[in-house]
Each structure stands twice: as structure tokens, then as C-alpha cells.
Coordinates of C-alpha atoms in Angstrom, one line a residue:
X1090 CA -26.4 49.1 15.0
X1091 CA -28.4 45.9 15.9
X1092 CA -30.5 46.1 12.4
X1093 CA -26.9 46.8 10.4
X1094 CA -25.3 44.0 11.9
X1095 CA -28.5 41.4 10.7
X1096 CA -28.4 43.0 7.4
X1097 CA -24.8 42.4 7.1
X1098 CA -25.2 38.8 8.0
X1099 CA -28.1 38.2 5.6
X1100 CA -25.8 39.5 2.9
X1101 CA -23.1 36.8 3.9
X1102 CA -25.0 33.8 5.0
X1103 CA -27.3 32.2 1.7
X1104 CA -31.0 32.0 2.5
X1105 CA -30.9 28.4 1.6
X1106 CA -28.3 27.7 4.4
X1107 CA -30.8 28.6 7.3
X1108 CA -32.8 25.9 8.5
X1109 CA -36.5 26.9 9.1
X1110 CA -37.1 27.9 12.5
X1111 CA -39.6 25.7 14.4
X1112 CA -40.3 25.3 18.1
X1113 CA -39.7 22.0 20.0
X1114 CA -41.9 19.2 19.1
X1115 CA -43.4 21.3 16.0
X1116 CA -42.8 19.0 12.9
X1117 CA -40.7 20.7 10.0
X1118 CA -42.2 21.0 6.7
X1119 CA -40.5 18.9 3.9
X1120 CA -43.4 19.5 1.0
X1121 CA -46.8 21.1 1.0
X1122 CA -49.1 21.7 -1.4
X1123 CA -52.9 22.1 -2.5
X1124 CA -54.3 19.9 -5.2
X1125 CA -58.1 20.5 -5.8
X1126 CA -59.8 20.8 -2.4
X1127 CA -57.2 18.8 -0.7
X1128 CA -53.8 19.3 0.8
X1129 CA -50.8 17.1 0.7
X1130 CA -47.7 17.6 2.8
X1131 CA -44.7 15.3 4.2
X1132 CA -43.4 16.4 7.6
X1133 CA -40.2 15.7 9.5
X1134 CA -40.3 14.7 12.9
X1135 CA -38.1 13.0 15.3
X1136 CA -36.1 11.6 12.4
X1137 CA -39.3 10.3 10.7
X1138 CA -41.0 11.4 7.4
X1139 CA -44.6 11.5 7.7
X1140 CA -46.9 11.6 4.6
X1141 CA -50.5 13.6 5.3
X1142 CA -53.1 13.9 3.0
X1143 CA -56.9 15.6 3.6
X1144 CA -58.4 18.8 4.6
X1145 CA -56.5 22.1 6.2
X1146 CA -57.8 20.9 9.2
X1147 CA -58.1 17.3 8.9
X1148 CA -55.6 14.2 7.9
X1149 CA -57.8 11.6 6.0
X1150 CA -54.4 9.5 5.7
X1151 CA -51.2 9.6 7.5
X1152 CA -48.4 7.4 6.9
X1153 CA -45.1 7.2 8.7
X1154 CA -42.3 6.4 6.7
X1155 CA -40.2 3.6 8.3
X1156 CA -37.2 2.7 5.9
X1157 CA -36.8 -0.7 7.9
X1158 CA -40.5 -1.3 7.4
X1159 CA -40.1 -1.1 3.5
X1160 CA -42.6 1.8 3.2
X1161 CA -40.7 4.6 2.0
X1162 CA -38.4 5.1 -0.8
X1163 CA -36.7 8.2 -2.3
X1164 CA -35.6 9.2 -5.9
X1165 CA -33.2 11.8 -7.2
X1166 CA -32.8 12.0 -11.3
X1167 CA -32.1 14.4 -13.9
X1168 CA -34.4 15.2 -17.0
X1169 CA -34.6 18.9 -18.0
X1170 CA -33.5 19.6 -14.3
X1171 CA -33.0 17.6 -11.2
X1172 CA -36.1 15.6 -10.2
X1173 CA -36.8 14.6 -6.3
X1174 CA -39.5 12.1 -4.9
X1175 CA -40.6 10.6 -1.8
X1176 CA -42.7 7.4 -2.2
X1177 CA -45.0 6.2 0.8
X1178 CA -46.2 2.6 0.4
X1179 CA -49.6 1.6 2.1
X1180 CA -50.4 -1.8 1.3
X1181 CA -50.7 -1.8 -2.5
X1182 CA -51.2 1.5 -2.9
X1183 CA -48.1 3.9 -3.3
X1184 CA -48.2 7.8 -2.8
X1185 CA -45.5 9.6 -4.3
X1186 CA -44.9 13.4 -3.9
X1187 CA -42.5 14.8 -6.5
X1188 CA -40.7 18.1 -7.4
X1189 CA -39.0 18.8 -11.1
X1190 CA -36.8 21.8 -11.3
X1191 CA -37.3 23.6 -14.1
X1192 CA -34.9 24.5 -16.8
X1193 CA -34.8 28.0 -18.5
X1194 CA -32.7 26.8 -21.4
X1195 CA -35.1 24.3 -22.8
X1196 CA -38.3 26.0 -21.6
X1197 CA -39.4 23.5 -19.1
X1198 CA -41.5 25.1 -16.3
X1199 CA -41.2 23.3 -12.9
X1200 CA -43.6 20.9 -11.4
X1201 CA -44.5 19.2 -8.3
X1202 CA -47.6 17.3 -7.5
X1203 CA -48.8 13.7 -6.2
X1204 CA -49.0 10.4 -8.2
X1205 CA -50.9 7.7 -6.8
X1206 CA -49.9 4.3 -7.8
X1207 CA -51.9 0.7 -7.3
X1208 CA -49.2 -2.0 -7.7
X1209 CA -47.4 -0.9 -10.7
X1210 CA -50.3 0.9 -12.3
X1211 CA -50.6 4.8 -12.2
X1212 CA -54.3 5.7 -10.9
X1213 CA -53.9 9.4 -10.3
X1214 CA -51.6 11.9 -11.1
X1215 CA -52.5 15.6 -9.9
X1216 CA -50.3 18.8 -10.0
X1217 CA -50.1 21.2 -7.2
X1218 CA -52.0 24.4 -7.6
X1219 CA -48.4 26.2 -7.3
X1220 CA -44.7 24.9 -7.4
X1221 CA -43.7 23.3 -4.4
X1222 CA -40.2 22.5 -3.6
X1223 CA -39.5 18.9 -1.9
X1224 CA -37.1 19.9 0.9
X1225 CA -35.1 16.6 1.4
X1226 CA -33.8 16.8 5.2
X1227 CA -30.1 16.1 5.4
X1228 CA -30.6 12.5 7.1
X1229 CA -32.9 11.5 4.0
X1230 CA -29.8 9.3 2.8
X1231 CA -31.0 6.4 4.9
X1232 CA -34.0 6.0 3.0
X1233 CA -33.5 3.5 0.2
X1234 CA -33.4 4.6 -3.4
X1235 CA -36.8 3.7 -5.6
X1236 CA -36.9 1.9 -8.6
X1237 CA -37.5 3.5 -12.2
X1238 CA -40.7 1.6 -12.1
X1239 CA -42.2 3.9 -9.5
X1240 CA -41.0 7.1 -11.1
X1241 CA -43.3 10.0 -10.8
X1242 CA -41.7 11.9 -13.7

């Protein structure tokens, strides 16, 4: 009987409406992908978004995004489909994780990756090994909007 109830609920509640389960104190994944032999991810913990870059076992760089410090920005735009990005700033460098939805009508596949900029100059643009969604948290609205000069797309 319990199995029937669970299956019935799954049919009524869309999967996207369910937050990922996590234990207390464990950061929620917002974005995670592998690029070459490195991992790039963004986690949400205690209302903060945190950028991680390194190997699976070791962060080589971590940036805690603090809107009041001016080191995190978000952008949503439309091209072939919706595009979402988060930019973390560390000195003169910007690290932009992005997701661009595909659009079957125009033959555009989804894309995701990491763009690195020094000042306003793009110095690296790498795609994720597999398409990865950028799951913007509900409280992301407090993050300032970015300018087109820092668009990853």
C-alpha cells in the first residue's frame, strides 16, 4: 500500500518541484561539471554561493560570493533558448559558470561551461564534458545583475 501511495505522489508532483535532499550542514549543488581533468562547481550553503575549482579531492580555488562585496553577479538572457550564468570575481579575474538551454526548433544543443576573463578580456572558454544545468537557488534574486560585457555566451 505504501509503495502505491509513493508512486501516486510521483505522478502528481513534478520532479523539478522537489528540492534535492541533503543532510544538515551539507552544501547543495548548484552547478558541477568536469572540464579536462578538473572539476568546477558552485554550491549553496547558508544563503551563500561558493565557487570551487580543482580536482575531485582538492579545491585549488574557492570564492565565496558576497553581493555586498561586489564579487558575485548573475545574468539571464535569451538566445536560442534561455541562458543562465553566475560570475565570481577575484581581483582582476572573473570566473563565469554558465548554462545555455538547447532549442530543437533551430537545432541548437544545450551547452555549459566555464569562461575565465582577465579584466574585460576572455582568456579561457571551456565546455563541460557533459551538459550541466545551473540550478539557480530561489534566493538568487538578491545577486546583482551583470553587464553584457561579461556575457559568457
